[in-house]
Every structure is written in C-alpha cells, then in structure tokens.
Coordinates of C-alpha atoms and ligand atoms in Angstrom, one line a residue:
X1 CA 0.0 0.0 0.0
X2 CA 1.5 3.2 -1.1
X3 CA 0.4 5.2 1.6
X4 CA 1.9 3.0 4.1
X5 CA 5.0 4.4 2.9
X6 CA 7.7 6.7 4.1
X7 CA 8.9 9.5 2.8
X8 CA 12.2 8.5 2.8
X9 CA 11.0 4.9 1.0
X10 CA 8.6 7.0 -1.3
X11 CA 11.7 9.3 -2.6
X12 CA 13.8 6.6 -3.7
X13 CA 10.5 5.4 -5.7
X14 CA 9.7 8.4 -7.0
X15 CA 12.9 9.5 -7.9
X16 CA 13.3 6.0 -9.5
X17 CA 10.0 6.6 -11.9
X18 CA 8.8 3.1 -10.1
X19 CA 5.7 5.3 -9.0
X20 CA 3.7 8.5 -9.7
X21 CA 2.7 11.6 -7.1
X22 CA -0.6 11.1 -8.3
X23 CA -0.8 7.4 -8.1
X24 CA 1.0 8.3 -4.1
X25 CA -1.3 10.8 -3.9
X26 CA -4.6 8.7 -4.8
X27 CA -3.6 6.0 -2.0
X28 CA -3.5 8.2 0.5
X29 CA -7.2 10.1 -0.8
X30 CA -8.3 6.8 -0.4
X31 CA -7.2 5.3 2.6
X32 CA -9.0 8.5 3.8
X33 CA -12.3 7.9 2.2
X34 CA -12.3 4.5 3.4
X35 CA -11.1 5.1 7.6
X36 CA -11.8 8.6 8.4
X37 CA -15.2 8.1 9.1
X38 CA -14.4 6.1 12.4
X39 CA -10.8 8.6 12.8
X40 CA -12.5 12.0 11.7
X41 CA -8.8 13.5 11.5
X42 CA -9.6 15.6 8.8
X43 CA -11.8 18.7 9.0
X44 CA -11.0 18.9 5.5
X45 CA -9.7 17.1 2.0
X46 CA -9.2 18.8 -0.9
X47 CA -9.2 16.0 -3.6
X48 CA -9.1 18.3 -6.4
X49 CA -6.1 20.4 -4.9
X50 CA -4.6 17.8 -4.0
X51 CA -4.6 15.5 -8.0
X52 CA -3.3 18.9 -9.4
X53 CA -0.5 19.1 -6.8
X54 CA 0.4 15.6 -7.8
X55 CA -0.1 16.0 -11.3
X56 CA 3.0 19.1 -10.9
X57 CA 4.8 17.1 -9.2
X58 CA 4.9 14.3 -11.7
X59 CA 5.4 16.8 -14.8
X60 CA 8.5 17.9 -12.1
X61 CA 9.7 14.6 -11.6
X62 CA 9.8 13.9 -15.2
X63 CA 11.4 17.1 -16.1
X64 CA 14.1 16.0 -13.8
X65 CA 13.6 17.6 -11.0
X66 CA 14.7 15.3 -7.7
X67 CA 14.6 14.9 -4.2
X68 CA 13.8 16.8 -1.0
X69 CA 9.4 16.8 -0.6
X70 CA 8.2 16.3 -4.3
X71 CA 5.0 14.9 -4.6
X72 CA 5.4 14.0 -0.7
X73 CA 1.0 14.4 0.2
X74 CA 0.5 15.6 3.3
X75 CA -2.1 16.9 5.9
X76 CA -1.7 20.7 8.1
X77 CA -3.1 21.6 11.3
X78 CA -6.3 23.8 10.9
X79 CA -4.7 26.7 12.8
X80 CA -2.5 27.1 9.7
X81 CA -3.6 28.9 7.0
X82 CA -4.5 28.1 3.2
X83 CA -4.9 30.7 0.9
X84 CA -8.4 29.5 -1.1
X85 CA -9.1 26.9 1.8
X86 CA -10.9 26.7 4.8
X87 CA -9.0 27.4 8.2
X88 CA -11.2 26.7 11.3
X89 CA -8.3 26.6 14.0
X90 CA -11.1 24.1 15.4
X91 CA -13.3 26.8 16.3
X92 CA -17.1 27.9 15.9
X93 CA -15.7 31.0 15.6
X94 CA -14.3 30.3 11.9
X95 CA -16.0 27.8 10.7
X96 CA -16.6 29.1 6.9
X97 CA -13.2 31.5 7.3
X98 CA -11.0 31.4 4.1
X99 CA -7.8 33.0 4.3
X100 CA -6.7 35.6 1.8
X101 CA -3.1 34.3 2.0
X102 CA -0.9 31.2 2.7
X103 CA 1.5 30.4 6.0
X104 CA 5.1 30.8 5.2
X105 CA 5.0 27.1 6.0
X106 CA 2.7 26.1 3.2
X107 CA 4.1 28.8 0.7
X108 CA 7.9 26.6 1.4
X109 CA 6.2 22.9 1.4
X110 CA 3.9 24.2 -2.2
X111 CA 7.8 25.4 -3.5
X112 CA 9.2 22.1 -3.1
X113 CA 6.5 19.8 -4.4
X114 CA 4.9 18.6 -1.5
X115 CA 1.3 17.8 -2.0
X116 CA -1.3 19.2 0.5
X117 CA -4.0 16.9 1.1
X118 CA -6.2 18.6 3.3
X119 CA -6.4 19.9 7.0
X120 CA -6.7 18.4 10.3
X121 CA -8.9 18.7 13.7
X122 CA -7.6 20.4 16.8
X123 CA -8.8 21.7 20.3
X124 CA -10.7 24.8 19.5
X125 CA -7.2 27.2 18.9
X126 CA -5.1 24.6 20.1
X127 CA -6.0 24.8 23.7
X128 CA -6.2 21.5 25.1
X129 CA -5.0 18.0 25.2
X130 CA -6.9 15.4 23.3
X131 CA -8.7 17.1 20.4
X132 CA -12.1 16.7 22.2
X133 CA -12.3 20.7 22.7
X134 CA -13.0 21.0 18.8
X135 CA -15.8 22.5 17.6
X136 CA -16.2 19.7 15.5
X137 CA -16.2 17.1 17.5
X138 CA -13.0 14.7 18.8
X139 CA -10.7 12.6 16.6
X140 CA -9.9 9.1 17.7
X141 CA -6.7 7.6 18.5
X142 CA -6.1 4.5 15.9
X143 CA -5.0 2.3 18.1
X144 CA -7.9 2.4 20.4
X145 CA -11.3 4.1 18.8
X146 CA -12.6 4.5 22.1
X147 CA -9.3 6.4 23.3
X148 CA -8.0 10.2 22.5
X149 CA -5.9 11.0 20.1
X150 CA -4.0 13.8 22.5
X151 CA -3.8 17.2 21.7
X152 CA -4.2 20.0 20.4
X153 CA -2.5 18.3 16.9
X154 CA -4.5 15.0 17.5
X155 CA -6.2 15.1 14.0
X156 CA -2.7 15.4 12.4
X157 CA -0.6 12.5 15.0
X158 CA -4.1 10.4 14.4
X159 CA -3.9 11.0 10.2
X160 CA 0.3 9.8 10.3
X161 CA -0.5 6.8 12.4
X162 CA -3.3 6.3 10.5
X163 CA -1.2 6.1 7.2
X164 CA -3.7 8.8 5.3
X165 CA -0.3 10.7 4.6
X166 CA 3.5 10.7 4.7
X167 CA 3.3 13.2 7.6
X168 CA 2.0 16.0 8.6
X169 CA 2.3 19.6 10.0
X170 CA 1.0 20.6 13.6
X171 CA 1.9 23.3 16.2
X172 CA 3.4 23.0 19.3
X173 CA 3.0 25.8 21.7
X174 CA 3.2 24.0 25.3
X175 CA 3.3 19.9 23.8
X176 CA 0.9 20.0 21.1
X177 CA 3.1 18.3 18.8
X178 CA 4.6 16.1 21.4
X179 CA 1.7 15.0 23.2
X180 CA -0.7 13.4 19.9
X181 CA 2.7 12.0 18.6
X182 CA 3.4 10.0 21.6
X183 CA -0.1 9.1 22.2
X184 CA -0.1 7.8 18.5
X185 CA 3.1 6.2 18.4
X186 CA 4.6 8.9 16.2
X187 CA 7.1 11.1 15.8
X188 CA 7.1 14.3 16.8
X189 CA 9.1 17.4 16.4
X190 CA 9.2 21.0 17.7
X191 CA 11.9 22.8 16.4
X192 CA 13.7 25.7 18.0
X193 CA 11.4 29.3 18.9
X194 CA 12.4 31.1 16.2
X195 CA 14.0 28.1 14.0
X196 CA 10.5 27.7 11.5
X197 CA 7.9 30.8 11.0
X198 CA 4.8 31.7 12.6
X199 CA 3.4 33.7 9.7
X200 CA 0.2 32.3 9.1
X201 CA -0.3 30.5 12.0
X202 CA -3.6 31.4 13.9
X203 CA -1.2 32.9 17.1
X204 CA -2.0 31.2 20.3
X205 CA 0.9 32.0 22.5
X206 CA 3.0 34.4 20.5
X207 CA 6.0 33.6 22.6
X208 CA 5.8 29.6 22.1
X209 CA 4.1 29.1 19.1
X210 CA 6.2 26.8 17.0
X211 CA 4.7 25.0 13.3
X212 CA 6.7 21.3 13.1
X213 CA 6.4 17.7 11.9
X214 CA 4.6 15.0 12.4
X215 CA 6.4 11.8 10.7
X216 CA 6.6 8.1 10.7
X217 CA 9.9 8.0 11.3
X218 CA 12.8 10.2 13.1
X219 CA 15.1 10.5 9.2
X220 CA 11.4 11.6 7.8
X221 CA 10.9 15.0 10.7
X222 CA 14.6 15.9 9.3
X223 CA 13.4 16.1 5.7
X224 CA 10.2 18.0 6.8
X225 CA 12.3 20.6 8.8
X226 CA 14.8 21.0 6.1
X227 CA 11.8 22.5 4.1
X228 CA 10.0 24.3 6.5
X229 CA 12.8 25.8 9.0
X230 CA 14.9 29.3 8.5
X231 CA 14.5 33.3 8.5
X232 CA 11.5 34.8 7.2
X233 CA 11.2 38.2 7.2
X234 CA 7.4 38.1 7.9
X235 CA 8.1 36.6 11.0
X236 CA 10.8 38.7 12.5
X237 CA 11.5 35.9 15.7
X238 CA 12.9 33.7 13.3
X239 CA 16.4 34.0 12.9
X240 CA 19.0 34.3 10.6
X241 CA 21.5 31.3 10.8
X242 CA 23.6 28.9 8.2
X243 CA 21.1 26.3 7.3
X244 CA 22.0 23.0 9.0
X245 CA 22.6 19.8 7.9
X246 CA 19.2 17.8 9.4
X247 CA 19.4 14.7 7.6
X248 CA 22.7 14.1 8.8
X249 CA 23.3 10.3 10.1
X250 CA 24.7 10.9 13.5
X251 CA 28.6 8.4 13.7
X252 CA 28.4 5.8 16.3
X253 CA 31.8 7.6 17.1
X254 CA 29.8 10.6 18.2
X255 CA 27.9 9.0 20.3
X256 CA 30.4 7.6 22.5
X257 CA 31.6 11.3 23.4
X258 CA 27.6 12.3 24.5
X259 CA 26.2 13.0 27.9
X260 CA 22.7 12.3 28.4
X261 CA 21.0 13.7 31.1
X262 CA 17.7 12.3 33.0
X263 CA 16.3 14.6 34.7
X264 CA 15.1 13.6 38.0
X265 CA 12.0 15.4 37.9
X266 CA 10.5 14.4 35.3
X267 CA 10.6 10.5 37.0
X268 CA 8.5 11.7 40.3
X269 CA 7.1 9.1 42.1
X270 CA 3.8 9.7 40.7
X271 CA 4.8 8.2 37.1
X272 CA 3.8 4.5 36.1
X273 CA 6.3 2.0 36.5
X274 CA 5.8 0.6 33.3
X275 CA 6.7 3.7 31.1
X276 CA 9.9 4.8 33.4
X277 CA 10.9 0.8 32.4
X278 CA 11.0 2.0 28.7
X279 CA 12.1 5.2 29.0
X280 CA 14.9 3.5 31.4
X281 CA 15.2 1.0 28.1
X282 CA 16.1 3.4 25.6
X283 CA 18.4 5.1 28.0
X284 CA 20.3 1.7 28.5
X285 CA 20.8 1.0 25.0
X286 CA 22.3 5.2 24.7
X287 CA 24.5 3.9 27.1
X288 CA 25.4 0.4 25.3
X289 CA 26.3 2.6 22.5
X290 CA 28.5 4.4 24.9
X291 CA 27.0 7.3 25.7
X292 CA 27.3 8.4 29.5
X293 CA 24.0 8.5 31.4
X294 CA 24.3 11.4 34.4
X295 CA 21.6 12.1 36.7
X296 CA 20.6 15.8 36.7
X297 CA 18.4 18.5 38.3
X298 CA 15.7 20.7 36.8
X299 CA 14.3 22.2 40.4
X300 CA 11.9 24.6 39.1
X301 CA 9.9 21.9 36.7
X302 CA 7.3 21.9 39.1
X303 CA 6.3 25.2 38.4
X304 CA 6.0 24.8 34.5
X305 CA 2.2 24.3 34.4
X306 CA 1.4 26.8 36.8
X307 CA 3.6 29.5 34.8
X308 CA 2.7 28.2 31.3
X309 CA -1.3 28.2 32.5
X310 CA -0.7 32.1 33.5
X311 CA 1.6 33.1 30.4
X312 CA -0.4 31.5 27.7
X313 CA -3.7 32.5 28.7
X314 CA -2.7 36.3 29.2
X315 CA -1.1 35.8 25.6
X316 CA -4.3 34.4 24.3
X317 CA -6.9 36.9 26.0
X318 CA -4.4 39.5 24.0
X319 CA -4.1 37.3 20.9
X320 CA -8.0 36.3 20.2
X321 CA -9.3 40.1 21.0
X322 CA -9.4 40.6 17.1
X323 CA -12.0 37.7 17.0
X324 CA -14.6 41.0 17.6
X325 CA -16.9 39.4 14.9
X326 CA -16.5 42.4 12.9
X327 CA -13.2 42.0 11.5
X328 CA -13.1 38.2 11.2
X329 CA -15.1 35.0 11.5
X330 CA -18.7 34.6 13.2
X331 CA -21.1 37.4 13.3
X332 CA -24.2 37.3 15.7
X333 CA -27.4 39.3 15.2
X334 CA -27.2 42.2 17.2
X335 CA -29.3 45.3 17.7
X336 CA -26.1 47.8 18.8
X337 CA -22.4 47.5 18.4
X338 CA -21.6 46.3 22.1
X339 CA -24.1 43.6 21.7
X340 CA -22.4 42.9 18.5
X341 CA -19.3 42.3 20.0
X342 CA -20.6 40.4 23.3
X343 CA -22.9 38.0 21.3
X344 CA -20.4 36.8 18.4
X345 CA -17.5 36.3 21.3
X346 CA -20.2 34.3 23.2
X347 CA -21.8 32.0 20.3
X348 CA -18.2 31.8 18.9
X349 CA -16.2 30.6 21.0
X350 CA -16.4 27.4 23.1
X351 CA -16.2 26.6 26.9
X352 CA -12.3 26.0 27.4
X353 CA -11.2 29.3 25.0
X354 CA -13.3 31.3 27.0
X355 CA -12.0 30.1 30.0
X356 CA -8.4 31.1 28.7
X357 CA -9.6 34.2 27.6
X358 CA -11.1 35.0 31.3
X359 CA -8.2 33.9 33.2
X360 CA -5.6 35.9 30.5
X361 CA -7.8 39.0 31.3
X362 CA -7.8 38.7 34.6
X363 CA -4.1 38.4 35.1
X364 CA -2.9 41.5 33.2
X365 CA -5.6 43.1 34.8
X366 CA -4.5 46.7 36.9
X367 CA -4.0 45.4 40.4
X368 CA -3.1 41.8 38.9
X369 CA -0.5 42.2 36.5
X370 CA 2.4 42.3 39.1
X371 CA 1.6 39.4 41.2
X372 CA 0.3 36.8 38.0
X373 CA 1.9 37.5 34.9
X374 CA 5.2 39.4 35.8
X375 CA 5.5 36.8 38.3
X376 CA 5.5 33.8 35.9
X377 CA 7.7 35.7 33.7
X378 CA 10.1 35.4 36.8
X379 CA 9.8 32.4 37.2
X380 CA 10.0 31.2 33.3
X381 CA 13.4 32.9 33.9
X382 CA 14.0 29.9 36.5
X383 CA 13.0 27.7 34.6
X384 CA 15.6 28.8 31.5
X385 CA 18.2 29.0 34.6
X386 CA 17.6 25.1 34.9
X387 CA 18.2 24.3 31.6
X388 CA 21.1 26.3 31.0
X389 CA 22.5 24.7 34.2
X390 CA 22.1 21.4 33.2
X391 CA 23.2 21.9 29.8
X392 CA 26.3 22.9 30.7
X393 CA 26.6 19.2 32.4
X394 CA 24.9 17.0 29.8
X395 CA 24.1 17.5 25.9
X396 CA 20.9 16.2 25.9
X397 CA 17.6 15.3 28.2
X398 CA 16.1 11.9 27.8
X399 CA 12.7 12.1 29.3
X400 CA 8.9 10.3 28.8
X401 CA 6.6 12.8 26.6
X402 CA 3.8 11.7 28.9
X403 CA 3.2 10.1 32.3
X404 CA 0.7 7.7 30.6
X405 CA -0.8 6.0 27.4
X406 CA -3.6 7.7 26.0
X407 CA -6.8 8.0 28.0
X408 CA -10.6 7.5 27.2
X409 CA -12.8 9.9 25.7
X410 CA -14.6 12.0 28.7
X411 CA -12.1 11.1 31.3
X412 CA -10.7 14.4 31.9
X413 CA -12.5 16.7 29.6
X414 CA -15.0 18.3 32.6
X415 CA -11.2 18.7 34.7
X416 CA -9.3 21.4 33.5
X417 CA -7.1 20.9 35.8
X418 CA -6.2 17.0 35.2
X419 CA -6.2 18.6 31.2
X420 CA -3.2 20.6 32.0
X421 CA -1.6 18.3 34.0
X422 CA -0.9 16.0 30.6
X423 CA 1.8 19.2 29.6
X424 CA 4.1 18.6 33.0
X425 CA 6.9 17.1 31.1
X426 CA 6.4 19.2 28.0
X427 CA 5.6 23.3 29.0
X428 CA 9.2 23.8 30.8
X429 CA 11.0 23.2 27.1
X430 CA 8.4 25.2 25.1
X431 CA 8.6 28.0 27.8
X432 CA 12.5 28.0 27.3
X433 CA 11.9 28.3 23.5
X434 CA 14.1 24.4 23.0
X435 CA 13.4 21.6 20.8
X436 CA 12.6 18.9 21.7
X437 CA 11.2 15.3 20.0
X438 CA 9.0 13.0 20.8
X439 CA 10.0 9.1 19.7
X440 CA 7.8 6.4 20.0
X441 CA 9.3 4.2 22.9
X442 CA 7.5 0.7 22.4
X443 CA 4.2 0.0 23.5
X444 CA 2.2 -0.7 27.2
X445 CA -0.9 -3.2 26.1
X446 CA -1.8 -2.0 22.9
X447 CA -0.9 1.7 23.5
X448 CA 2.1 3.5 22.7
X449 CA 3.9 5.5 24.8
X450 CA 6.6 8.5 23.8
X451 CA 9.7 9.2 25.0
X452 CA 11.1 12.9 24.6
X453 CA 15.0 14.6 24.1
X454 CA 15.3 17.9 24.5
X455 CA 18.6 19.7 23.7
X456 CA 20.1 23.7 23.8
X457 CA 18.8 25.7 21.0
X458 CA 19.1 24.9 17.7
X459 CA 20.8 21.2 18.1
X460 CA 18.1 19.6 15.8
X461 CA 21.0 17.7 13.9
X462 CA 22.1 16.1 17.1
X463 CA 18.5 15.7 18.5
X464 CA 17.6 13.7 15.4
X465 CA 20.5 11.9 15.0
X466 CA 20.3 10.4 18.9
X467 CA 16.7 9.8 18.0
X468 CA 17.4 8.2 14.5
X469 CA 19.4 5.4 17.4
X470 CA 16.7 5.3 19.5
X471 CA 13.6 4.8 17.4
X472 CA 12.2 0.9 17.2
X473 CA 9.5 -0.4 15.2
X474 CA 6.2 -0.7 17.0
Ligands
LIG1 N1 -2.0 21.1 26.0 C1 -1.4 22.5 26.0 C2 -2.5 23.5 26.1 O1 -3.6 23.1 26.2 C3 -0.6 22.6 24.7 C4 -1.3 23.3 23.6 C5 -0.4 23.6 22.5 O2 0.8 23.3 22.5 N2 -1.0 24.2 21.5 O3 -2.2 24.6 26.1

C-alpha cells in the first residue's frame, strides 16, 4: 500500500520513476475515504487540490527535478492557514473563514513539491489535550477508537499513524506536537522558537508558538524541517542562521563522546512503572552505545504548568481580541455595536477558549498584572536557569513525553485541571523556546507511549540523530 510508505521509502520510488505523485497521492485520498469516518482527523480534503498538486509534481519529476518533498502528500493543522481553503483553528468562531493568503509554511512545502491533502482537527485554537475541545467534535486515537488522540494536533498524529499521509504539519505551543505523537506512536518534532515561522499561524501564544512535523519516522521530521525551517522576514523571531545539515546520520563515534542527562523530575514518584521501564530502556541502549547517562536536576519543573497556564492565557486573551466578529469570522445578530461584539465572542467561541480568555484578562488586569503575569515571567526565567545549568553538564535530556498511554474519551474533559496536568513534562521546554522530540518508545498493552529529548537551541542535527538510534519499530 503506497500510503503505508515513508517519505524516505517513497523518494527513492519516486525518484526512480517506479511510482507517480498522483498514483501516491490517490492512495493516501483513499485510505481516507475509506477510515476517516471512524478517525475523523480531517476537518477537511481537498481531492481536487490535491490531484493537481500531484499531477505538478509528476510533470517535475519527469522534467528531472529530484529529491527533497516532491509529490510527498501531506495533511496541516487547521490553525494554519491556506490561501483558497478553509481554516477553522477548530473553532465555531471560523467555521466558513478562508484565508486571503498562505503560512510561510505552506508557501515553502507548495515550492518544493509537497502535496497538500487537506487539513486536520484540533482543540478549538489549540487549547487543550486530546482534540475533544474541537468545535467539530473529537478525533480518535487509531489504536484504540474508544481512546483520544492527545492534543491539540491529535487530528494530524491520528492522520500519520493512520497512514492517510507521509506526515503532517502541527503546532506546538506548550506539547501540542509532542503529546498526539506519543499518544499515537509517532514522531514528533518542535523545532527551536524562532528556527520555522509563525506567519500564518492562527497565534495562540505568541512567545511559544512553533509550526513542526509530524512523521513516521525520526530520518522523515529531518526532511520535513529541512523545508520548512529558517529566516523569514514576515516573521521577525525567526532567525537568521547557516542552514543546518538535518538529515545528517549521527557516527556511532559521536555518540560515544555524548552525555545524556535524566532529569530527576520528570521520573517523580507519581509516574507509572511501566513507562519509566521503557524510558529506562532506551536510555540503557544510549549507554550500550556508549554514551554516559548522568543524573541531573531541573528544580523549578514543578512550576512549569502553573507559569505556562498564567503566560499563555494572558497571551491568548491579547491574541484572540481581534475575534470581535467584525473584522473576522462569526457574526451574531445584534441590535447595537456592544451587543455585536458580546454576542459573536459568546456564540463563537467554546467553553475551554473562554476560560483562557477570562483567566488571561484577569491576570494583566490593573491590580493583577504584578503578582500573576510578571511573576510567571520570573519564574520562566528559572525555569531557562535550569536548563542552561544542566546543559552545561549534559548535551541532551532523555525524558517520557507523557506520564501515561492515551486515556478515554470524557475522562478528563469536565477537569481542567487533570487537562493541563498532561503538559508537566512538555511546558518547561516550550517556555525555554528548546526543541525537543517525541519518539515512540514501544508499547504498554496495545498503547504506545513516547519518550522525549530535549537539547540547547538549535541542536536539531544532534536531536535527530540520537533519536534516529533510539527509534524501534512498533
Ligand atoms: N495542551 C497544551 C495546552 O492546552 C498545549 C497546547 C499547544 O501546544 N498548542 O495549552
């Protein structure tokens, strides 16, 4: 089956004339048709896009052209935008919104042949955990219908997993990325703050937001982030920095001279035997290859959900004031202006953006501001302080993505609190601006479970070539 493929596998075939982009591209449309009914990943699937982007592809391939993502199909997020195609960022709010223009991300992956599907479901802006805050209704998790997906990019982990594309963009602003990939026995990749831009991405949390791959395999996220990372000048966080080489096979040699640290907070009592044993696993067979494992300490990780559940919302009561239903998106009937405004926020949003909305407000509020949000700002600045300590001991952090497999539908949904519990191990590297992967690390019954390396800025190559060792077939 075609779609089953990698990229990497799919290249060679391509490049090789032994199959088409369309004929790629038609395996995946119809592995779709025929499982996302019982899925429901996609919120959208442009077929007829999608045949034309193929059809270039294979007048490029025969023109020569080689390599890279040509007539790769794939799936985005919904919170990215598509110039001509719908973008609901999951939300009431923009449920017919078309956007006048394309993400930086699309306009790069469109450049180099890649062939957009269609888009997937999320948490209503990407607030949440499991992808049952969508205003469309939850995805499910492909290993376990009755299970979530995770979140916020749980249509895009589910559509990978799934095999209805070669991979697939999401966001990652506190885990997003992370959290579906390890829940769906993926992989998952958040680049760098400032490594891949934000232009066209419906802006959560200005300060974390971060677009990156979802893949089937570690050597697959490298070829995605070749494509999508580096300066733009729409996006003036991204930065300006000699490309890198991500594809890179890491040496066994290298290895050998690596220090990889475990973090004793993020294996708290609390955690389930059974995923420190594979997380303890893939650490043993680092140090078989000959890489030192050295205990280390990351003291203020117990304040990353408190600070990230502060700093985001205030970022997002800022961020989603546009949505006045004037400008864009959802209008209500209204007989005066302040009505207008009150009634399309109301019947536009849904219960857990509102709640982000009200507690952002709140914070930066006169009387507030000092003792919420310049506080967490503080403390983020501890919680950089603890990685820059301990990466000046170790070169990497071996860690689990989550503390468990993924959980049934309704089982923390009406808690917001148990919710934002599922980011402990993955806030503290978002709020530092690192990257960070998330591999799958075997299975638990019939459930994956992710393990996750986080390194200093910018060491993508060595992230993905440690992970390239670690990843195992599940
Ligand atoms: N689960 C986190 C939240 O709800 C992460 C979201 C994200 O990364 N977009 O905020």
């Amino acid at each position: 089956m075609l779609n089953q493929l990698t990229i990497k596998e799919a290249r060679e075939r391509l490049d090789s004339g032994q199959i088409t982009a369309a004929a790629l591209t038609m395996a995946c449309l119809e592995k779709i048709k025929q499982a996302d009914g019982q899925i429901k990943a996609c919120l959208l699937v442009d077929e007829v896009g999608a045949v034309k982007a193929a059809e270039l592809a294979d007048r490029r391939l025969a023109a020569g052209q080689r390599g890279g993502l040509l007539g790769i199909p794939y799936l985005a997020k919904d919170n990215i935008l598509t110039k001509g195609l719908r973008t609901t960022a999951g939300s009431a709010m923009l449920a017919s919104y078309i956007a006048p223009t394309d993400a930086t991300v699309i306009v790069k992956l469109k450049a180099a042949g890649a062939v957009l599907l269609g888009k997937t479901n999320l948490d209503e802006f990407a607030h949440g955990a499991s992808t049952e805050f969508s205003a469309f209704g939850p995805t499910h998790n492909p290993w376990d219908l009755q299970r979530v997906p995770g979140g916020s990019s749980g249509g895009s982990a589910a559509a990978v997993a799934a095999n209805f594309c070669l991979f697939a963009l999401g966001t990652d602003t506190g885990g997003s990325i992370r959290h579906p990939a390890g829940f769906c026995g993926v992989v998952g990749l958040k680049p760098t703050y400032g490594l891949a831009s934000r232009f066209g991405l419906v802006a959560m949390t200005s300060s974390t937001d971060v677009p990156g791959p979802l893949t089937k395999t570690v050597e697959d996220a490298a070829l995605v982030l070749a494509v999508i990372a580096g300066h733009d000048e729409l996006d003036r966080t991204t930065v300006k920095r000699a490309e890198d080489d991500y594809g890179r096979a890491m040496n066994l040699e290298s290895i050998k001279d690596l220090k990889i640290g475990l973090p004793k907070e993020y294996f708290s009592a609390g955690l389930d035997k059974s995923v420190v044993q594979k997380i303890k696993a893939a650490a043993a067979q680092l140090e078989k290859l000959g890489a030192k494992l050295v205990e280390v300490s990351l003291p203020s990780t117990k304040y990353g959900v408190s600070v990230y559940y502060i700093i985001t919302p205030c970022e997002i009561s800022s961020n989603l004031a546009r949505f006045d239903g004037v400008r864009y998106g959802h209008q209500a009937e209204a007989i005066n202006l302040a009505e207008h405004y009150a009634l399309s926020r109301a019947e536009g949003f849904g219960p857990e953006t509102k709640r982000r909305i009200m507690l952002g407000t709140f914070a930066l509020s006169a009387g507030y501001y000092d003792a919420y949000y310049l506080q967490a700002q503080k403390v983020r600045s501890l919680i950089i302080a603890d990685f820059d300590n301990a990466f000046s001991q170790v070169d990497l952090l071996l860690t689990p993505t989550t503390p468990h497999t993924a959980f049934k539908f309704g089982e923390k949904a009406q808690d917001p609190l148990a919710m934002y519990l599922e980011d402990l191990f993955l806030t503290p590297s978002s709020l530092a601006g690192l990257p960070a992967i998330s591999i799958p690390a075997g299975l638990i019954g019939n459930l994956p479970i992710g393990l996750q390396l986080i390194g200093p800025k910018f060491s993508e190559p060595l992230i993905l070539g440690v992970g390239e060792k670690l990843q195992i077939k599940i």
